[in-house]
mmCIF file of C-alpha atoms in Angstrom:
data_model
loop_
_atom_site.group_PDB
_atom_site.id
_atom_site.type_symbol
_atom_site.label_atom_id
_atom_site.label_comp_id
_atom_site.label_asym_id
_atom_site.label_seq_id
_atom_site.Cartn_x
_atom_site.Cartn_y
_atom_site.Cartn_z
ATOM 1 C CA MET A 17 -29.012 263.414 -57.026
ATOM 2 C CA ALA A 18 -31.690 264.871 -60.622
ATOM 3 C CA SER A 19 -28.578 264.664 -61.738
ATOM 4 C CA LEU A 20 -30.304 266.283 -65.853
ATOM 5 C CA GLY A 21 -31.864 269.358 -63.846
ATOM 6 C CA ILE A 22 -33.801 269.180 -67.509
ATOM 7 C CA VAL A 23 -35.370 272.895 -67.457
ATOM 8 C CA ALA A 24 -39.607 272.329 -68.083
ATOM 9 C CA VAL A 25 -39.363 268.203 -68.720
ATOM 10 C CA PRO A 26 -39.651 266.504 -65.307
ATOM 11 C CA SER A 27 -39.181 263.088 -64.337
ATOM 12 C CA VAL A 28 -41.549 262.329 -62.434
ATOM 13 C CA ALA A 29 -40.990 258.304 -62.452
ATOM 14 C CA SER A 30 -37.679 258.104 -60.063
ATOM 15 C CA ALA A 31 -36.937 258.988 -56.699
ATOM 16 C CA GLU A 32 -35.804 262.793 -56.072
ATOM 17 C CA THR A 33 -34.254 263.845 -52.532
ATOM 18 C CA ALA A 34 -34.425 264.179 -50.032
ATOM 19 C CA GLU A 35 -37.576 263.320 -48.122
ATOM 20 C CA SER A 36 -40.087 265.894 -50.162
ATOM 21 C CA ALA A 37 -39.528 263.607 -53.557
ATOM 22 C CA ASP A 38 -39.461 267.210 -55.421
ATOM 23 C CA VAL A 39 -38.983 266.520 -59.575
ATOM 24 C CA GLY A 40 -39.891 269.330 -60.128
ATOM 25 C CA THR A 41 -37.997 272.360 -63.602
ATOM 26 C CA THR A 42 -34.247 272.322 -61.597
ATOM 27 C CA SER A 43 -31.964 269.160 -60.039
ATOM 28 C CA SER A 44 -33.765 267.797 -57.029
ATOM 29 C CA ALA A 45 -29.835 268.662 -55.598
ATOM 30 C CA MET A 46 -29.787 271.839 -56.928
ATOM 31 C CA HIS A 47 -33.249 272.132 -54.150
ATOM 32 C CA ALA A 48 -31.715 269.952 -51.629
ATOM 33 C CA HIS A 49 -28.716 271.878 -51.863
ATOM 34 C CA LYS A 50 -30.175 275.385 -51.232
ATOM 35 C CA ALA A 51 -32.486 273.375 -48.567
ATOM 36 C CA PHE A 52 -29.215 272.339 -46.620
ATOM 37 C CA LYS A 53 -27.628 275.447 -46.652
ATOM 38 C CA GLU A 54 -30.851 277.830 -45.970
ATOM 39 C CA ALA A 55 -31.479 275.184 -42.468
ATOM 40 C CA LEU A 56 -28.401 275.687 -41.704
ATOM 41 C CA ALA A 57 -28.315 279.266 -42.235
ATOM 42 C CA GLU A 58 -30.731 279.387 -39.433
ATOM 43 C CA LEU A 59 -28.773 278.529 -37.023
ATOM 44 C CA ASP A 60 -27.155 280.015 -34.222
ATOM 45 C CA LEU A 61 -23.457 278.843 -35.005
ATOM 46 C CA ARG A 62 -20.860 280.270 -32.937
ATOM 47 C CA PRO A 63 -17.753 280.762 -34.397
ATOM 48 C CA GLU A 64 -16.136 277.420 -34.390
ATOM 49 C CA GLN A 65 -18.794 275.430 -35.595
ATOM 50 C CA LYS A 66 -18.425 278.248 -39.133
ATOM 51 C CA GLU A 67 -15.150 277.671 -38.981
ATOM 52 C CA ALA A 68 -16.215 273.527 -39.417
ATOM 53 C CA ILE A 69 -18.566 273.997 -41.545
ATOM 54 C CA ASP A 70 -16.516 275.770 -43.748
ATOM 55 C CA GLU A 71 -13.852 272.943 -43.969
ATOM 56 C CA LEU A 72 -16.622 271.006 -44.258
ATOM 57 C CA ARG A 73 -18.127 272.170 -47.821
ATOM 58 C CA ASP A 74 -14.200 272.844 -48.850
ATOM 59 C CA GLU A 75 -13.888 269.608 -48.515
ATOM 60 C CA GLY A 76 -17.038 268.013 -50.491
ATOM 61 C CA LYS A 77 -16.245 270.494 -52.893
ATOM 62 C CA GLU A 78 -13.113 268.644 -54.313
ATOM 63 C CA ARG A 79 -15.217 265.609 -53.152
ATOM 64 C CA ARG A 80 -17.935 266.429 -55.457
ATOM 65 C CA ALA A 81 -16.046 268.825 -58.809
ATOM 66 C CA PRO A 82 -16.075 264.714 -61.086
ATOM 67 C CA VAL A 83 -19.375 264.445 -59.615
ATOM 68 C CA LYS A 84 -20.641 268.003 -61.720
ATOM 69 C CA LYS A 85 -17.911 267.766 -64.377
ATOM 70 C CA ALA A 86 -19.450 263.894 -64.560
ATOM 71 C CA ARG A 87 -23.323 265.710 -64.415
ATOM 72 C CA ARG A 88 -22.279 268.679 -66.600
ATOM 73 C CA GLU A 89 -21.065 266.131 -70.139
ATOM 74 C CA LEU A 90 -24.352 264.498 -69.038
ATOM 75 C CA MET A 91 -26.691 267.382 -69.759
ATOM 76 C CA LEU A 92 -24.521 268.646 -72.472
ATOM 77 C CA ALA A 93 -25.089 265.045 -74.882
ATOM 78 C CA VAL A 94 -29.081 265.031 -74.010
ATOM 79 C CA ALA A 95 -29.448 268.731 -74.686
ATOM 80 C CA ASP A 96 -28.277 267.833 -78.472
ATOM 81 C CA GLN A 97 -30.544 264.454 -77.911
ATOM 82 C CA VAL A 98 -33.641 267.223 -76.728
ATOM 83 C CA GLU A 99 -32.701 269.611 -79.627
ATOM 84 C CA GLU A 100 -33.190 266.864 -82.390
ATOM 85 C CA GLY A 101 -36.276 266.025 -81.533
ATOM 86 C CA LYS A 102 -35.322 261.860 -79.745
ATOM 87 C CA ILE A 103 -33.560 260.568 -76.915
ATOM 88 C CA ASP A 104 -30.942 257.745 -77.280
ATOM 89 C CA ARG A 105 -30.292 255.536 -74.061
ATOM 90 C CA CYS A 106 -27.661 254.223 -76.436
ATOM 91 C CA GLU A 107 -26.062 257.187 -77.405
ATOM 92 C CA VAL A 108 -26.038 258.328 -73.650
ATOM 93 C CA GLU A 109 -24.915 255.608 -71.535
ATOM 94 C CA PRO A 110 -20.656 256.268 -71.143
ATOM 95 C CA GLN A 111 -22.098 259.437 -69.685
ATOM 96 C CA ILE A 112 -25.106 258.212 -67.193
ATOM 97 C CA LYS A 113 -21.919 255.387 -66.829
ATOM 98 C CA LYS A 114 -19.456 258.523 -65.592
ATOM 99 C CA VAL A 115 -22.584 260.288 -63.874
ATOM 100 C CA ALA A 116 -23.663 256.460 -61.788
ATOM 101 C CA SER A 117 -19.675 256.038 -61.109
ATOM 102 C CA ALA A 118 -18.776 259.474 -59.572
ATOM 103 C CA VAL A 119 -21.802 260.038 -57.361
ATOM 104 C CA ALA A 120 -20.917 256.372 -56.058
ATOM 105 C CA GLU A 121 -16.783 256.930 -55.113
ATOM 106 C CA ALA A 122 -18.195 260.598 -53.589
ATOM 107 C CA ARG A 123 -20.577 258.707 -51.160
ATOM 108 C CA PRO A 124 -19.059 257.161 -48.717
ATOM 109 C CA GLY A 125 -17.351 260.811 -48.423
ATOM 110 C CA ASP A 126 -20.691 262.495 -48.295
ATOM 111 C CA ARG A 127 -21.665 260.453 -45.719
ATOM 112 C CA ALA A 128 -18.788 260.720 -43.819
ATOM 113 C CA ALA A 129 -19.321 264.842 -43.752
ATOM 114 C CA PHE A 130 -23.268 264.525 -42.556
ATOM 115 C CA GLU A 131 -22.333 262.289 -39.268
ATOM 116 C CA LYS A 132 -19.168 265.217 -38.971
ATOM 117 C CA LEU A 133 -22.358 267.349 -39.294
ATOM 118 C CA HIS A 134 -24.094 265.817 -36.436
ATOM 119 C CA GLU A 135 -21.048 266.357 -33.821
ATOM 120 C CA ILE A 136 -19.921 269.981 -35.161
ATOM 121 C CA LEU A 137 -23.715 270.703 -34.197
ATOM 122 C CA ASP A 138 -25.134 270.647 -30.811
ATOM 123 C CA PRO A 139 -28.344 269.001 -29.447
ATOM 124 C CA GLU A 140 -31.109 272.265 -30.019
ATOM 125 C CA GLN A 141 -29.262 272.531 -33.478
ATOM 126 C CA ARG A 142 -29.811 270.108 -34.985
ATOM 127 C CA ALA A 143 -33.508 269.518 -34.026
ATOM 128 C CA GLN A 144 -34.165 272.783 -35.785
ATOM 129 C CA PHE A 145 -32.250 271.962 -38.843
ATOM 130 C CA VAL A 146 -33.998 268.663 -39.640
ATOM 131 C CA GLU A 147 -37.240 270.531 -38.696
ATOM 132 C CA SER A 148 -36.231 273.641 -41.499
ATOM 133 C CA LEU A 149 -34.576 270.822 -43.402
ATOM 134 C CA GLN A 150 -37.634 269.070 -43.556
ATOM 135 C CA ARG A 151 -40.458 272.689 -43.433
ATOM 136 C CA ARG A 152 -38.458 273.911 -46.735
ATOM 137 C CA MET A 153 -39.416 270.527 -48.295
ATOM 138 C CA GLU A 154 -42.680 269.855 -47.390
ATOM 139 C CA ALA A 155 -42.552 273.569 -48.828
ATOM 140 C CA ARG A 156 -41.392 272.663 -52.175
ATOM 141 C CA LYS A 157 -44.525 269.639 -53.025
ATOM 142 C CA GLY A 158 -46.035 271.812 -54.875
ATOM 143 C CA LYS A 159 -43.218 271.966 -57.336
ATOM 144 C CA ALA A 160 -43.463 268.332 -57.872
ATOM 145 C CA GLU A 161 -47.641 268.580 -59.721
ATOM 146 C CA PRO A 162 -48.304 267.633 -62.610
ATOM 147 C CA ARG A 163 -50.026 271.505 -63.236
ATOM 148 C CA ALA A 164 -47.511 273.207 -61.294
ATOM 149 C CA LEU A 165 -44.731 271.522 -63.474
ATOM 150 C CA VAL A 166 -47.264 272.514 -67.369
ATOM 151 C CA GLU A 167 -47.710 275.938 -65.368
ATOM 152 C CA LYS A 168 -43.522 276.039 -65.360
ATOM 153 C CA MET A 169 -43.415 274.146 -69.123
ATOM 154 C CA ASP A 170 -45.943 277.105 -70.162
ATOM 155 C CA ARG A 171 -43.969 280.219 -68.907
ATOM 156 C CA GLU A 172 -40.582 278.505 -69.977
ATOM 157 C CA LEU A 173 -41.889 276.657 -73.705
ATOM 158 C CA ASP A 174 -44.707 279.061 -73.981
ATOM 159 C CA LEU A 175 -47.097 276.584 -74.775
ATOM 160 C CA THR A 176 -50.534 276.237 -76.404
ATOM 161 C CA ASP A 177 -53.150 274.754 -75.242
ATOM 162 C CA GLU A 178 -53.669 271.272 -76.262
ATOM 163 C CA GLN A 179 -50.455 270.436 -75.751
ATOM 164 C CA LYS A 180 -50.747 271.929 -72.449
ATOM 165 C CA GLN A 181 -53.217 269.118 -71.534
ATOM 166 C CA GLN A 182 -51.142 266.749 -73.511
ATOM 167 C CA VAL A 183 -48.377 267.687 -71.394
ATOM 168 C CA ALA A 184 -50.575 267.687 -68.119
ATOM 169 C CA GLN A 185 -52.233 263.918 -69.529
ATOM 170 C CA ILE A 186 -48.351 262.758 -69.428
ATOM 171 C CA LEU A 187 -46.837 263.665 -66.685
ATOM 172 C CA SER A 188 -50.674 262.899 -64.376
ATOM 173 C CA GLY A 189 -49.634 259.026 -65.637
ATOM 174 C CA LEU A 190 -45.910 259.434 -65.573
ATOM 175 C CA ARG A 191 -46.815 259.951 -61.367
ATOM 176 C CA GLN A 192 -49.496 257.719 -60.998
ATOM 177 C CA ILE A 193 -46.182 254.667 -62.000
ATOM 178 C CA TYR A 194 -44.190 256.777 -59.871
ATOM 179 C CA GLU A 195 -46.292 256.737 -57.250
ATOM 180 C CA ALA A 196 -47.152 253.321 -56.521
ATOM 181 C CA GLU A 197 -43.893 251.814 -57.287
ATOM 182 C CA PRO A 198 -41.829 250.617 -53.539
ATOM 183 C CA ALA A 199 -38.586 253.010 -53.920
ATOM 184 C CA HIS A 200 -41.074 255.880 -54.257
ATOM 185 C CA ALA A 201 -42.528 254.807 -50.042
ATOM 186 C CA GLU A 202 -39.297 253.436 -49.394
ATOM 187 C CA HIS A 203 -36.949 256.091 -50.143
ATOM 188 C CA HIS A 204 -39.405 258.271 -47.446
ATOM 189 C CA GLU A 205 -39.000 255.658 -44.638
ATOM 190 C CA ARG A 206 -35.185 256.638 -44.972
ATOM 191 C CA TRP A 207 -35.388 259.700 -45.364
ATOM 192 C CA ALA A 208 -37.353 259.941 -42.718
ATOM 193 C CA ARG A 209 -35.211 257.923 -40.435
ATOM 194 C CA ILE A 210 -31.821 259.344 -40.806
ATOM 195 C CA LEU A 211 -34.171 262.768 -39.922
ATOM 196 C CA GLU A 212 -35.411 261.030 -36.703
ATOM 197 C CA ALA A 213 -31.820 259.922 -36.477
ATOM 198 C CA PHE A 214 -30.450 263.127 -36.717
ATOM 199 C CA LYS A 215 -31.366 264.793 -33.693
ATOM 200 C CA SER A 216 -29.915 261.890 -30.824
ATOM 201 C CA ASP A 217 -27.060 261.978 -30.112
ATOM 202 C CA HIS A 218 -26.014 259.284 -31.472
ATOM 203 C CA PHE A 219 -26.150 259.115 -35.522
ATOM 204 C CA ASP A 220 -24.644 256.463 -37.115
ATOM 205 C CA LEU A 221 -25.556 256.474 -41.261
ATOM 206 C CA ASP A 222 -24.566 252.402 -41.500
ATOM 207 C CA LYS A 223 -27.156 251.727 -38.479
ATOM 208 C CA VAL A 224 -29.537 253.354 -40.104
ATOM 209 C CA ALA A 225 -29.286 253.672 -43.388
ATOM 210 C CA PRO A 226 -26.864 251.284 -45.081
ATOM 211 C CA MET A 227 -25.062 252.139 -48.094
ATOM 212 C CA LYS A 228 -26.802 250.963 -51.110
ATOM 213 C CA ASP A 229 -25.427 250.097 -54.399
ATOM 214 C CA VAL A 230 -25.622 254.275 -54.967
ATOM 215 C CA ALA A 231 -24.458 253.134 -59.575
ATOM 216 C CA GLU A 232 -27.449 252.017 -59.941
ATOM 217 C CA LYS A 233 -30.277 253.561 -57.879
ATOM 218 C CA VAL A 234 -28.179 256.511 -59.711
ATOM 219 C CA THR A 235 -28.563 255.153 -63.069
ATOM 220 C CA LYS A 236 -31.807 254.900 -62.904
ATOM 221 C CA ARG A 237 -32.678 258.264 -61.495
ATOM 222 C CA ILE A 238 -30.911 259.506 -64.448
ATOM 223 C CA GLU A 239 -33.233 256.546 -66.542
ATOM 224 C CA GLY A 240 -36.545 258.001 -65.639
ATOM 225 C CA HIS A 241 -35.060 261.424 -66.175
ATOM 226 C CA LEU A 242 -34.946 260.450 -69.787
ATOM 227 C CA TRP A 243 -38.453 257.797 -69.790
ATOM 228 C CA ALA A 244 -39.909 261.939 -68.800
ATOM 229 C CA ALA A 245 -38.172 263.103 -71.809
ATOM 230 C CA GLU A 246 -38.905 261.095 -74.496
ATOM 231 C CA ALA A 247 -42.361 260.843 -72.845
ATOM 232 C CA VAL A 248 -43.013 264.695 -73.489
ATOM 233 C CA LEU A 249 -40.782 265.618 -76.991
ATOM 234 C CA PRO A 250 -43.229 264.353 -79.055
ATOM 235 C CA VAL A 251 -45.470 266.844 -78.050
ATOM 236 C CA LEU A 252 -43.004 270.220 -78.704
ATOM 237 C CA THR A 253 -43.007 271.899 -81.820
ATOM 238 C CA GLU A 254 -38.668 272.199 -83.605
ATOM 239 C CA GLN A 255 -38.392 275.871 -82.560
ATOM 240 C CA GLN A 256 -40.141 275.057 -78.870
ATOM 241 C CA ARG A 257 -37.514 271.869 -78.304
ATOM 242 C CA ALA A 258 -34.620 274.449 -79.382
ATOM 243 C CA ARG A 259 -35.467 276.751 -76.606
ATOM 244 C CA LEU A 260 -35.463 273.932 -73.882
ATOM 245 C CA ALA A 261 -31.791 271.948 -75.428
ATOM 246 C CA GLU A 262 -30.672 275.757 -75.118
ATOM 247 C CA LYS A 263 -31.805 275.953 -71.533
ATOM 248 C CA LEU A 264 -30.744 272.691 -70.945
ATOM 249 C CA ARG A 265 -27.027 273.615 -72.046
ATOM 250 C CA ASP A 266 -27.518 276.761 -69.872
ATOM 251 C CA LYS A 267 -28.739 274.379 -66.826
ATOM 252 C CA ALA A 268 -25.147 272.753 -67.370
ATOM 253 C CA LYS A 269 -22.708 275.742 -67.146
ATOM 254 C CA GLY A 270 -24.199 275.990 -63.643
ATOM 255 C CA HIS A 271 -22.938 272.703 -63.106
ATOM 256 C CA SER A 272 -19.186 273.873 -64.118
ATOM 257 C CA GLY A 273 -18.442 276.931 -61.910
ATOM 258 C CA THR A 274 -16.821 277.855 -58.171
ATOM 259 C CA LYS A 275 -20.452 278.801 -56.192
ATOM 260 C CA HIS A 276 -21.048 276.573 -53.574
ATOM 261 C CA GLY A 277 -23.002 277.352 -49.804
ATOM 262 C CA ALA A 278 -23.143 275.477 -46.530
ATOM 263 C CA SER A 279 -22.925 272.171 -47.958
ATOM 264 C CA THR A 280 -20.906 269.206 -47.301
ATOM 265 C CA GLY A 281 -21.598 267.167 -50.065
ATOM 266 C CA MET A 282 -25.309 264.955 -48.264
ATOM 267 C CA ASP A 283 -27.608 267.563 -50.054
ATOM 268 C CA ASP A 284 -27.617 265.670 -52.551
ATOM 269 C CA ASP A 285 -29.773 262.306 -52.707
ATOM 270 C CA GLU A 286 -29.130 259.540 -50.447
ATOM 271 C CA ASP A 287 -28.720 256.440 -51.705
#
C-alpha cells in the first residue's frame, strides 16, 4: 500500500505493490486496484461468479473504509508540510499509526477474501487471472524508473533543466538504496509464490506466505515516502511546493469517495 500516494514525489525507498515494485506517482494501492479490476474484467465470468465477486467487493469496501479515512488524514497532513517545505515525521506520527493500525486490522479479511476469490474461479480462470495480473504489473515497471518519474514531475510542476538533473540524481540514489535492501528481493519472491500458488487447486495463504507484522511494514513503507519527499522538497520552489501540496489534497479527496471496482482488498499491498 503506498499509503501517501504522493503526486510527483515518489517513494523509491520502500517495497511496493504485488510483484511490480511500482513506485510511481500514485499510490501502489491504486495501481494494484486497477490491475486487479482489469484482470478480472478479462475473465468470462458466469453470473453466479459475478455475484460472488460483487459480494467480496462490497465486503472489502466496508472493511477498508477506516484505511481510506486514515490515509486521507495522513495525506492532508503531509500536504501541509510539503507546502511549508519541511517534513516533520514526529508531527505526522499519530496519522501514520492510524494508517498502520487500520491496514493491520483489515489485512486478515483481505487475505480471506483473496482465498475466497480462488474458490470462486475455476482453474483456467485462475491461470488467466494471474497471467493478466503479471502482464499488467510488468507493464507498469517502467513508470517506476527515475527518468519516468522526473518526466512526471516535470509535467506536474514545470521543472527547470537544473531541477530535473538534481531530482534525477536524488531518485537514482534512492532507487539504488531500495534495490539493495533484502526486503526488495524478498517482496518479489513472496508475491511470486502467492501468484503461483493461486493457480493451483489448493490455495492457503497461511502456508504460502504467513502474515507478518503488517503495522510495522506499513510504517516503514510510509517512512520511505517521507524520506523521498524530504530529499526532493529542497529542490522545488515555493510555488512548485504549493502546486504539489494542492495535488496531494486533491489525491486525498479521492480517498473519501465511493467509487470502487471489482476489488477484494488483496489488491492493496500484501504484507
